[in-house]
Coordinates of C-alpha atoms and ligand atoms in Angstrom, one line a residue:
X73 CA 24.3 57.4 62.1
X74 CA 27.1 55.8 60.3
X75 CA 29.4 53.7 62.4
X76 CA 32.0 51.1 61.3
X77 CA 30.8 51.0 57.7
X78 CA 27.0 50.8 58.3
X79 CA 24.0 52.8 59.0
X80 CA 22.9 52.3 62.6
X81 CA 20.3 53.8 65.0
X82 CA 20.9 55.4 68.4
X83 CA 21.0 52.7 71.1
X84 CA 18.2 54.5 72.8
X85 CA 16.1 54.5 69.6
X86 CA 15.6 58.3 69.9
X87 CA 15.4 60.4 66.7
X88 CA 15.4 64.1 65.7
X89 CA 13.5 65.8 62.9
X90 CA 15.4 67.4 60.1
X91 CA 13.3 70.3 58.6
X92 CA 13.5 72.3 55.4
X93 CA 14.2 76.0 56.1
X94 CA 12.2 77.1 53.1
X95 CA 9.0 75.2 54.0
X96 CA 9.4 74.0 57.6
X97 CA 8.4 70.5 56.3
X98 CA 10.0 67.5 57.9
X99 CA 12.5 66.1 55.4
X100 CA 13.7 63.1 57.4
X101 CA 14.5 62.0 60.9
X102 CA 18.0 60.9 62.2
X103 CA 19.1 59.1 65.3
X104 CA 19.7 61.3 68.4
X105 CA 22.9 59.9 69.4
X106 CA 24.2 60.0 73.0
X107 CA 27.6 59.6 74.7
X108 CA 27.5 55.8 74.5
X109 CA 26.7 56.0 70.7
X110 CA 29.6 58.3 70.3
X111 CA 32.0 56.0 72.1
X112 CA 30.9 53.3 69.7
X113 CA 32.0 55.4 66.8
X114 CA 35.3 56.4 68.5
X115 CA 36.0 52.8 69.3
X116 CA 35.4 51.9 65.7
X117 CA 37.7 54.6 64.4
X118 CA 40.4 53.5 67.0
X119 CA 40.1 49.9 65.8
X120 CA 40.5 50.9 62.2
X121 CA 43.4 53.2 62.8
X122 CA 46.4 50.7 62.9
X123 CA 45.6 49.2 59.5
X124 CA 44.6 52.4 57.8
X125 CA 47.7 54.3 59.1
X126 CA 49.9 51.5 58.0
X127 CA 48.4 51.2 54.6
X128 CA 51.1 52.7 52.2
X129 CA 50.3 56.2 51.2
X130 CA 49.9 55.4 47.5
X131 CA 47.4 52.7 48.3
X132 CA 45.4 54.9 50.7
X133 CA 45.3 57.5 47.9
X134 CA 44.0 54.9 45.5
X135 CA 41.3 53.8 47.9
X136 CA 40.2 57.4 48.4
X137 CA 40.2 58.1 44.7
X138 CA 38.1 55.0 44.1
X139 CA 35.7 55.9 46.8
X140 CA 35.2 59.4 45.6
X141 CA 34.7 58.3 42.0
X142 CA 31.6 56.5 43.3
X143 CA 30.6 59.7 45.2
X144 CA 30.8 61.6 41.9
X145 CA 28.1 59.4 40.4
X146 CA 25.7 60.7 43.1
X147 CA 26.5 64.3 43.3
X148 CA 23.1 65.6 42.2
X149 CA 21.4 63.5 44.9
X150 CA 23.8 64.7 47.6
X151 CA 23.2 68.3 46.4
X152 CA 19.3 67.8 46.6
X153 CA 19.7 66.6 50.2
X154 CA 21.8 69.6 51.1
X155 CA 19.3 72.0 49.7
X156 CA 16.5 70.3 51.5
X157 CA 18.1 70.5 54.9
X158 CA 20.2 73.7 54.7
X159 CA 18.1 75.8 52.4
X160 CA 20.7 77.1 50.0
X161 CA 20.0 77.4 46.2
X162 CA 20.5 74.1 44.4
X163 CA 23.3 75.5 42.2
X164 CA 25.2 76.4 45.3
X165 CA 24.6 72.8 46.8
X166 CA 26.0 71.4 43.6
X167 CA 29.1 73.5 43.9
X168 CA 29.5 72.4 47.5
X169 CA 29.0 68.7 46.6
X170 CA 31.6 69.0 43.8
X171 CA 34.1 70.6 46.2
X172 CA 33.7 67.7 48.5
X173 CA 34.8 65.3 45.7
X174 CA 37.6 67.7 44.5
X175 CA 39.1 68.0 48.1
X176 CA 39.3 64.3 48.6
X177 CA 41.1 64.0 45.3
X178 CA 43.4 66.9 46.0
X179 CA 44.6 65.3 49.3
X180 CA 44.7 61.8 48.0
X181 CA 46.9 63.3 45.1
X182 CA 49.2 65.1 47.6
X183 CA 49.9 61.9 49.7
X184 CA 50.3 59.9 46.5
X185 CA 52.9 62.5 45.4
X186 CA 54.9 62.2 48.6
X187 CA 53.4 64.6 51.0
X188 CA 54.0 62.2 53.9
X189 CA 57.8 62.3 53.1
X190 CA 60.1 63.4 56.0
X191 CA 63.7 64.5 55.7
X192 CA 67.3 63.6 56.4
X193 CA 69.2 66.2 58.5
X194 CA 73.0 65.9 58.6
X195 CA 74.3 65.9 62.2
X196 CA 77.6 67.1 63.5
X197 CA 78.7 63.6 64.4
X198 CA 79.9 61.4 61.5
X199 CA 78.5 58.4 63.4
X200 CA 74.9 59.7 63.6
X201 CA 72.2 60.4 61.1
X202 CA 69.2 62.6 61.7
X203 CA 65.8 62.0 60.3
X204 CA 62.4 63.7 60.6
X205 CA 59.4 61.4 59.9
X206 CA 55.7 62.3 59.6
X207 CA 53.1 60.2 61.3
X208 CA 49.3 60.2 61.5
X209 CA 48.0 61.4 64.8
X210 CA 45.2 58.8 65.5
X211 CA 41.5 59.3 65.8
X212 CA 40.4 62.8 64.7
X213 CA 37.1 64.4 65.9
X214 CA 35.6 66.8 63.3
X215 CA 32.7 69.0 64.6
X216 CA 30.9 70.9 61.8
X217 CA 28.4 73.8 61.6
X218 CA 25.4 74.0 59.4
X219 CA 26.3 76.8 57.0
X220 CA 28.6 74.8 54.7
X221 CA 28.2 71.2 56.0
X222 CA 30.1 69.5 53.2
X223 CA 32.9 72.0 52.7
X224 CA 33.7 72.4 56.3
X225 CA 33.6 68.6 56.8
X226 CA 35.9 67.9 53.9
X227 CA 38.3 70.6 54.8
X228 CA 39.1 68.3 57.8
X229 CA 38.4 64.7 56.8
X230 CA 40.2 64.9 53.4
X231 CA 43.6 65.7 54.8
X232 CA 43.0 63.6 57.9
X233 CA 42.1 60.5 56.1
X234 CA 44.7 61.0 53.3
X235 CA 47.6 61.0 55.9
X236 CA 46.3 57.9 57.7
X237 CA 44.0 59.2 60.5
X238 CA 40.5 57.8 61.2
X239 CA 37.7 60.2 61.8
X240 CA 34.5 60.7 63.8
X241 CA 32.4 63.5 62.4
X242 CA 29.6 65.3 64.3
X243 CA 27.5 67.3 61.9
X244 CA 25.2 70.2 63.0
X245 CA 22.0 68.7 64.3
X246 CA 20.1 70.5 61.5
X247 CA 22.3 69.4 58.6
X248 CA 23.1 65.6 59.0
X249 CA 21.6 64.2 55.8
X250 CA 24.0 64.9 53.0
X251 CA 26.8 64.1 55.4
X252 CA 25.4 60.7 56.2
X253 CA 24.9 59.9 52.5
X254 CA 28.4 60.9 51.6
X255 CA 29.9 58.5 54.3
X256 CA 27.7 55.8 53.0
X257 CA 28.8 56.4 49.4
X258 CA 32.5 56.5 50.3
X259 CA 32.0 53.1 52.0
X260 CA 30.2 51.7 49.0
X261 CA 33.1 52.9 47.0
X262 CA 35.6 50.9 49.0
X263 CA 36.6 53.0 52.0
X264 CA 37.3 50.5 54.8
X265 CA 34.9 50.3 57.7
X266 CA 35.7 52.5 60.7
X267 CA 37.8 55.1 58.7
X268 CA 34.9 57.5 58.5
X269 CA 32.1 57.6 61.1
X270 CA 29.3 60.0 61.6
X271 CA 27.5 60.5 64.8
X272 CA 24.3 62.6 64.8
X273 CA 23.0 64.2 68.0
X274 CA 23.3 67.3 70.2
X275 CA 26.6 69.2 70.3
X276 CA 26.5 69.3 74.1
X277 CA 26.4 65.5 74.3
X278 CA 28.0 64.0 71.2
X279 CA 30.4 66.9 70.7
X280 CA 31.4 66.7 74.4
X281 CA 32.2 63.0 74.2
X282 CA 34.4 63.6 71.1
X283 CA 36.2 66.4 72.9
X284 CA 36.8 64.6 76.1
X285 CA 37.3 61.0 75.0
X286 CA 41.1 60.2 75.4
X287 CA 41.1 58.0 72.3
X288 CA 40.5 61.1 70.1
X289 CA 43.8 62.8 69.7
X290 CA 42.9 65.8 67.5
X291 CA 39.8 68.0 67.3
X292 CA 39.0 70.0 64.0
X293 CA 36.2 72.4 65.1
X294 CA 34.3 75.0 63.0
X295 CA 31.6 77.1 64.7
X296 CA 31.0 80.0 66.9
X297 CA 33.8 81.7 68.8
X298 CA 32.1 81.0 72.1
X299 CA 31.7 77.3 71.4
X300 CA 35.3 77.2 70.2
X301 CA 36.6 78.7 73.3
X302 CA 34.8 76.0 75.3
X303 CA 36.1 73.3 73.0
X304 CA 39.7 74.5 73.6
X305 CA 39.1 74.5 77.4
X306 CA 37.8 70.9 77.4
X307 CA 40.4 69.6 74.9
X308 CA 43.1 71.0 77.1
X309 CA 42.5 68.3 79.8
X310 CA 43.8 65.7 77.4
X311 CA 46.2 68.0 75.7
X312 CA 44.7 67.3 72.3
X313 CA 45.7 68.9 69.1
X314 CA 43.0 71.5 68.2
X315 CA 42.2 73.5 65.1
X316 CA 39.6 76.2 65.7
X317 CA 37.9 77.9 62.7
X318 CA 35.6 80.3 64.4
X319 CA 33.5 83.5 63.8
X320 CA 34.4 86.5 61.7
X321 CA 33.4 90.1 60.9
X322 CA 35.3 90.7 57.7
X323 CA 35.8 94.3 56.7
X324 CA 36.0 95.5 53.1
X325 CA 37.6 98.8 52.5
X326 CA 36.4 100.6 49.3
X327 CA 39.0 103.4 48.4
X328 CA 38.4 106.6 46.3
X329 CA 40.3 105.1 43.4
X330 CA 38.5 101.8 43.4
X331 CA 36.6 100.3 40.4
X332 CA 33.2 100.9 42.0
X333 CA 31.3 98.5 39.8
X334 CA 33.7 95.8 40.6
X335 CA 33.6 96.6 44.3
X336 CA 29.8 96.7 44.4
X337 CA 29.4 93.4 42.4
X338 CA 32.0 91.6 44.6
X339 CA 30.9 92.9 48.0
X340 CA 27.3 92.0 47.2
X341 CA 28.4 88.4 46.5
X342 CA 30.6 88.5 49.5
X343 CA 27.8 89.5 51.8
X344 CA 24.7 87.8 50.3
X345 CA 26.1 84.4 49.2
X346 CA 24.6 81.7 51.3
X347 CA 22.1 84.2 52.6
X348 CA 25.0 85.9 54.4
X349 CA 25.7 82.9 56.5
X350 CA 29.3 82.5 55.7
X351 CA 32.3 82.9 58.2
X352 CA 34.1 84.8 55.4
X353 CA 31.2 87.0 54.4
X354 CA 31.8 90.7 54.1
X355 CA 30.2 91.9 57.3
X356 CA 31.4 95.5 57.5
X357 CA 32.1 98.0 54.8
X358 CA 34.3 101.2 55.1
X359 CA 34.0 103.4 52.1
X360 CA 35.9 106.6 51.4
X361 CA 33.6 109.6 51.7
X362 CA 34.2 111.0 48.2
X363 CA 32.8 107.8 46.5
X364 CA 30.4 106.7 49.3
X365 CA 27.1 107.8 47.7
X366 CA 28.0 106.2 44.3
X367 CA 29.0 103.0 45.9
X368 CA 25.9 102.8 48.2
X369 CA 23.7 103.4 45.1
X370 CA 25.4 100.6 43.2
X371 CA 25.4 98.1 46.0
X372 CA 21.8 98.9 47.1
X373 CA 20.6 98.3 43.5
X374 CA 22.3 94.9 43.4
X375 CA 20.8 94.0 46.8
X376 CA 17.3 94.9 45.5
X377 CA 17.8 92.9 42.3
X378 CA 18.7 89.6 44.0
X379 CA 16.1 87.0 43.5
X380 CA 14.9 85.3 46.7
X381 CA 13.4 81.8 46.5
X382 CA 13.3 78.3 47.7
X383 CA 16.5 76.4 47.1
X384 CA 14.8 74.1 44.8
X385 CA 13.7 77.0 42.5
X386 CA 16.5 77.0 39.8
X387 CA 16.3 80.8 39.5
X388 CA 16.8 81.5 43.2
X389 CA 19.9 83.4 43.9
X390 CA 19.4 83.6 47.7
X391 CA 17.5 81.1 49.9
X392 CA 16.0 81.4 53.4
X393 CA 18.0 81.8 56.6
X394 CA 18.8 78.4 58.1
X395 CA 16.5 78.8 61.2
X396 CA 14.1 81.1 62.9
X397 CA 16.7 81.9 65.5
X398 CA 19.1 83.2 62.7
X399 CA 16.4 85.4 61.2
X400 CA 15.4 86.8 64.7
X401 CA 19.1 87.6 65.4
X402 CA 19.5 89.5 62.2
X403 CA 16.2 91.4 62.7
X404 CA 17.3 92.3 66.2
X405 CA 20.8 93.5 65.0
X406 CA 19.1 95.6 62.3
X407 CA 16.6 97.1 64.8
X408 CA 19.5 98.2 67.0
X409 CA 21.3 99.8 64.0
X410 CA 18.0 101.7 63.0
X411 CA 17.3 102.8 66.7
X412 CA 20.8 104.3 66.8
X413 CA 20.1 106.3 63.6
X414 CA 21.0 103.9 60.8
X415 CA 19.2 104.3 57.6
X416 CA 18.0 101.2 55.6
X417 CA 18.7 101.8 51.8
X418 CA 17.7 98.3 50.6
X419 CA 15.6 95.5 52.0
X420 CA 15.1 95.5 55.8
X421 CA 12.1 93.1 56.1
X422 CA 10.7 89.7 55.5
X423 CA 9.6 89.4 51.8
X424 CA 5.9 89.2 51.2
X425 CA 4.3 86.6 49.0
X426 CA 2.9 83.1 49.6
X427 CA 6.1 81.3 48.5
X428 CA 7.9 83.0 51.5
X429 CA 5.2 82.5 54.1
X430 CA 6.6 79.4 55.8
X431 CA 10.3 79.8 55.4
X432 CA 12.8 81.9 57.2
X433 CA 13.4 84.4 54.4
X434 CA 14.7 87.9 54.9
X435 CA 15.5 90.5 52.3
X436 CA 19.1 91.4 51.3
X437 CA 19.6 94.5 53.4
X438 CA 21.9 97.5 53.3
X439 CA 22.1 99.9 56.2
X440 CA 24.1 103.2 56.2
X441 CA 25.1 105.8 58.7
X442 CA 25.1 103.4 61.7
X443 CA 27.1 105.0 64.5
X444 CA 30.0 103.2 66.1
X445 CA 29.1 100.9 69.0
X446 CA 26.1 99.5 67.2
X447 CA 25.8 95.7 67.3
X448 CA 26.4 95.4 63.6
X449 CA 30.0 96.7 64.2
X450 CA 30.8 94.7 67.4
X451 CA 29.0 91.4 66.8
X452 CA 29.2 88.9 64.0
X453 CA 26.1 89.4 61.7
X454 CA 25.3 86.0 60.3
X455 CA 22.7 86.8 57.6
X456 CA 22.0 89.2 54.6
X457 CA 22.7 92.5 56.5
X458 CA 25.4 94.8 55.3
X459 CA 26.3 97.9 57.3
X460 CA 28.3 100.6 55.5
X461 CA 30.4 103.4 57.2
X462 CA 31.8 106.4 55.5
X463 CA 35.5 107.1 56.3
X464 CA 37.8 110.0 55.3
X465 CA 40.9 108.0 54.3
X466 CA 42.8 104.8 54.6
X467 CA 44.1 105.5 58.1
X468 CA 40.6 105.7 59.5
X469 CA 39.5 102.7 57.4
X470 CA 42.3 100.5 58.7
X471 CA 41.7 101.6 62.3
X472 CA 38.0 100.8 62.1
X473 CA 38.5 97.6 60.3
X474 CA 40.9 96.4 63.0
X475 CA 38.7 97.5 65.8
X476 CA 37.1 94.1 66.0
X477 CA 37.7 91.1 68.2
X478 CA 37.6 88.9 65.0
X479 CA 40.4 88.5 62.5
X480 CA 39.3 86.1 59.8
X481 CA 39.1 87.8 56.4
X482 CA 39.6 91.2 55.1
X483 CA 39.6 93.0 51.7
X484 CA 40.5 96.2 50.0
X485 CA 39.3 97.6 46.7
X486 CA 41.8 100.0 45.1
X487 CA 44.0 100.4 42.0
X488 CA 46.7 101.9 44.0
X489 CA 49.4 99.4 45.0
X490 CA 50.7 101.5 47.8
X491 CA 47.2 101.4 49.5
X492 CA 46.9 97.7 48.8
X493 CA 50.4 97.1 50.3
X494 CA 49.5 99.0 53.4
X495 CA 46.3 96.9 53.8
X496 CA 48.1 93.7 53.3
X497 CA 50.6 94.8 56.0
X498 CA 48.2 96.2 58.5
X499 CA 44.9 94.4 58.3
X500 CA 44.6 92.0 61.3
X501 CA 43.2 88.9 59.6
X502 CA 44.2 85.5 58.3
X503 CA 43.3 86.5 54.8
X504 CA 43.4 89.7 52.8
X505 CA 42.0 90.0 49.3
X506 CA 42.8 92.8 47.0
X507 CA 39.9 93.6 44.6
X508 CA 38.3 90.4 45.6
X509 CA 36.5 88.8 48.6
X510 CA 35.6 85.5 50.3
X511 CA 36.8 82.7 48.1
X512 CA 39.2 80.6 50.2
X513 CA 41.3 78.9 47.5
X514 CA 42.2 75.3 48.2
X515 CA 45.7 76.1 47.4
X516 CA 46.2 78.7 50.1
X517 CA 46.3 78.1 53.9
X518 CA 43.1 79.4 55.6
X519 CA 42.5 80.2 59.2
X520 CA 41.9 83.2 61.5
X521 CA 43.8 85.3 64.0
X522 CA 42.5 86.9 67.2
X523 CA 39.1 85.4 68.3
X524 CA 38.6 83.9 64.8
X525 CA 40.6 80.9 65.9
X526 CA 43.9 79.2 65.2
X527 CA 45.4 76.5 63.0
X528 CA 45.1 76.2 59.2
X529 CA 42.9 74.3 56.8
X530 CA 43.6 74.1 53.0
X531 CA 46.9 74.2 51.2
X532 CA 49.7 71.8 52.0
X533 CA 49.9 73.5 55.4
X534 CA 46.9 71.7 56.7
X535 CA 49.0 68.4 56.7
X536 CA 51.0 69.8 59.5
X537 CA 47.8 70.0 61.6
X538 CA 46.8 66.4 60.9
X539 CA 50.3 64.8 61.4
X540 CA 52.9 64.6 64.0
X541 CA 56.5 64.9 63.3
X542 CA 59.1 62.6 65.0
X543 CA 62.8 63.1 65.1
X544 CA 65.0 60.0 64.7
X545 CA 68.8 59.7 65.4
X546 CA 70.5 56.6 64.0
X547 CA 73.9 56.1 65.5
X548 CA 76.6 53.7 64.5
Ligands
NAD1567 P1 28.0 76.4 66.7 O1 29.2 76.7 67.5 O2 26.7 76.6 67.4 O3 28.0 74.9 66.3 C1 29.1 74.3 65.6 C2 29.1 72.8 65.9 O4 29.5 72.6 67.3 C3 27.8 72.1 65.6 O5 28.0 70.8 65.2 C4 27.2 72.0 67.1 O6 26.4 70.9 67.2 C5 28.5 71.7 67.8 N1 28.4 72.1 69.3 C6 27.5 73.0 69.9 N2 27.7 73.1 71.2 C7 28.7 72.2 71.5 C8 29.4 71.8 72.6 N3 29.0 72.3 73.8 N4 30.4 70.9 72.6 C9 30.7 70.4 71.4 N5 30.1 70.8 70.2 C10 29.2 71.6 70.3 O7 28.1 77.2 65.4 P2 27.0 77.3 64.2 O8 26.0 78.2 64.6 O9 26.6 75.9 63.8 O10 27.9 78.0 63.0 C11 28.0 79.3 62.7 C12 29.3 79.9 63.3 O11 30.4 79.1 62.7 C13 29.5 81.3 62.9 O12 30.1 82.0 64.1 C14 30.5 81.2 61.8 O13 31.3 82.4 61.6 C15 31.3 80.1 62.2 N6 32.0 79.5 61.1 C16 33.4 79.7 61.0 C17 34.1 79.2 59.9 C18 35.5 79.3 59.7 O14 36.1 78.5 59.0 N7 36.2 80.2 60.5 C19 33.3 78.6 58.8 C20 31.9 78.5 58.9 C21 31.3 79.0 60.1

């Protein structure tokens, strides 16, 4: 673990294996932290908070920039670690490591440029002056899933640290390695001890202590909707600030006037990137009847062409699923779709070949004519499985797209601005892309509606979720 500026073991001495999803080999072992270890990290963060929050913003920004410059010298090493524990292709890990550095720079830049400024508000009395000041919240707990361990961590810790909070991170049990190395590198680069702490261990133990400990004033959580609901309930006892980035089942609507090549290319990336294990992946497609056959042919051809391989293979476009449980879940959702009459038009099974024998590989899969009520329409599919439904028009597409408990992302492919406008107005989601999918730009606030969660990451809006505002009246 990484507590108060140094690597430490669990007090119990217990450890957990981290395995490579492509080979099942043990990559390393990390401490299996418990509640007492977590309290140690929280106490270190609480002790570091007064000095860090009182450090002038420009100086904090300088420290973060300096620390991340040191991280930048080791991005390849971080990317290798990420691929070995998560399974994703090395080029995707490099992008993720780069995004980690960029995000720290963005938020350091924003606070250096005055993002912590408040405002003066004229009051009716001539003898009183109103001010609004922004303050850091305190210790922040960041609980992170395994699909994008670095991106989903930095979305929280970059704004949190930049505005003066200190942080305790709990990575997913299967992806702690790159996270630990990054904390170590940031510290070598000058980040003061206690500002960024990492505790490895089970969610139900380490996560629970972070959620319940009164010293932690804000929880940034990304994970499954069920876990998120439970986080919100427990955090309510201490009335903590909570941001929840949860599951999704993003719909893509492909209209009769769409550029079908663009739609097929984009939806294929949107579904199969990260082996389909993305919250913002395209998980349901509704295509107008008149162009359905052509679209299905195009996207199936793309799915069949995707090159599967171990993340370390530089030619691999899609790696294994992260765990056997993930693969079994996708197989069971596909079996349900097929039992109900769905037809597999691409993929549908584990790939053959010795290189795939040990890892959790599954072919990029497209399934059509799956009736309503099947699990692929009602549950989140967290893997390379794309169900496509034919619809007669935009009314039907919008109705079906919105018939989901989730409301994370959504997209429409059309050249008709009127159709695009309706989708923008009516799709129930935190994000709508027109002729694009999935990329959550750093500049725009990101977060879900409905059971996909609440609160925002990214943009300048995230700063509101990692600060508190205080009103001040100065009377004479
Ligand atoms: P998960 O909910 O199982 O775990 C997420 C984190 O919570 C892990 O660190 C885990 O150890 C921890 N945790 C588990 N049980 C806990 C408990 N009882 N108390 C406290 N912490 C606990 O999710 P996952 O399987 O790791 O991630 C996949 C899910 O995350 C998918 O549903 C996906 O859509 C969602 N996700 C959402 C976003 C988003 O931004 N909306 C981004 C990525 C992933």
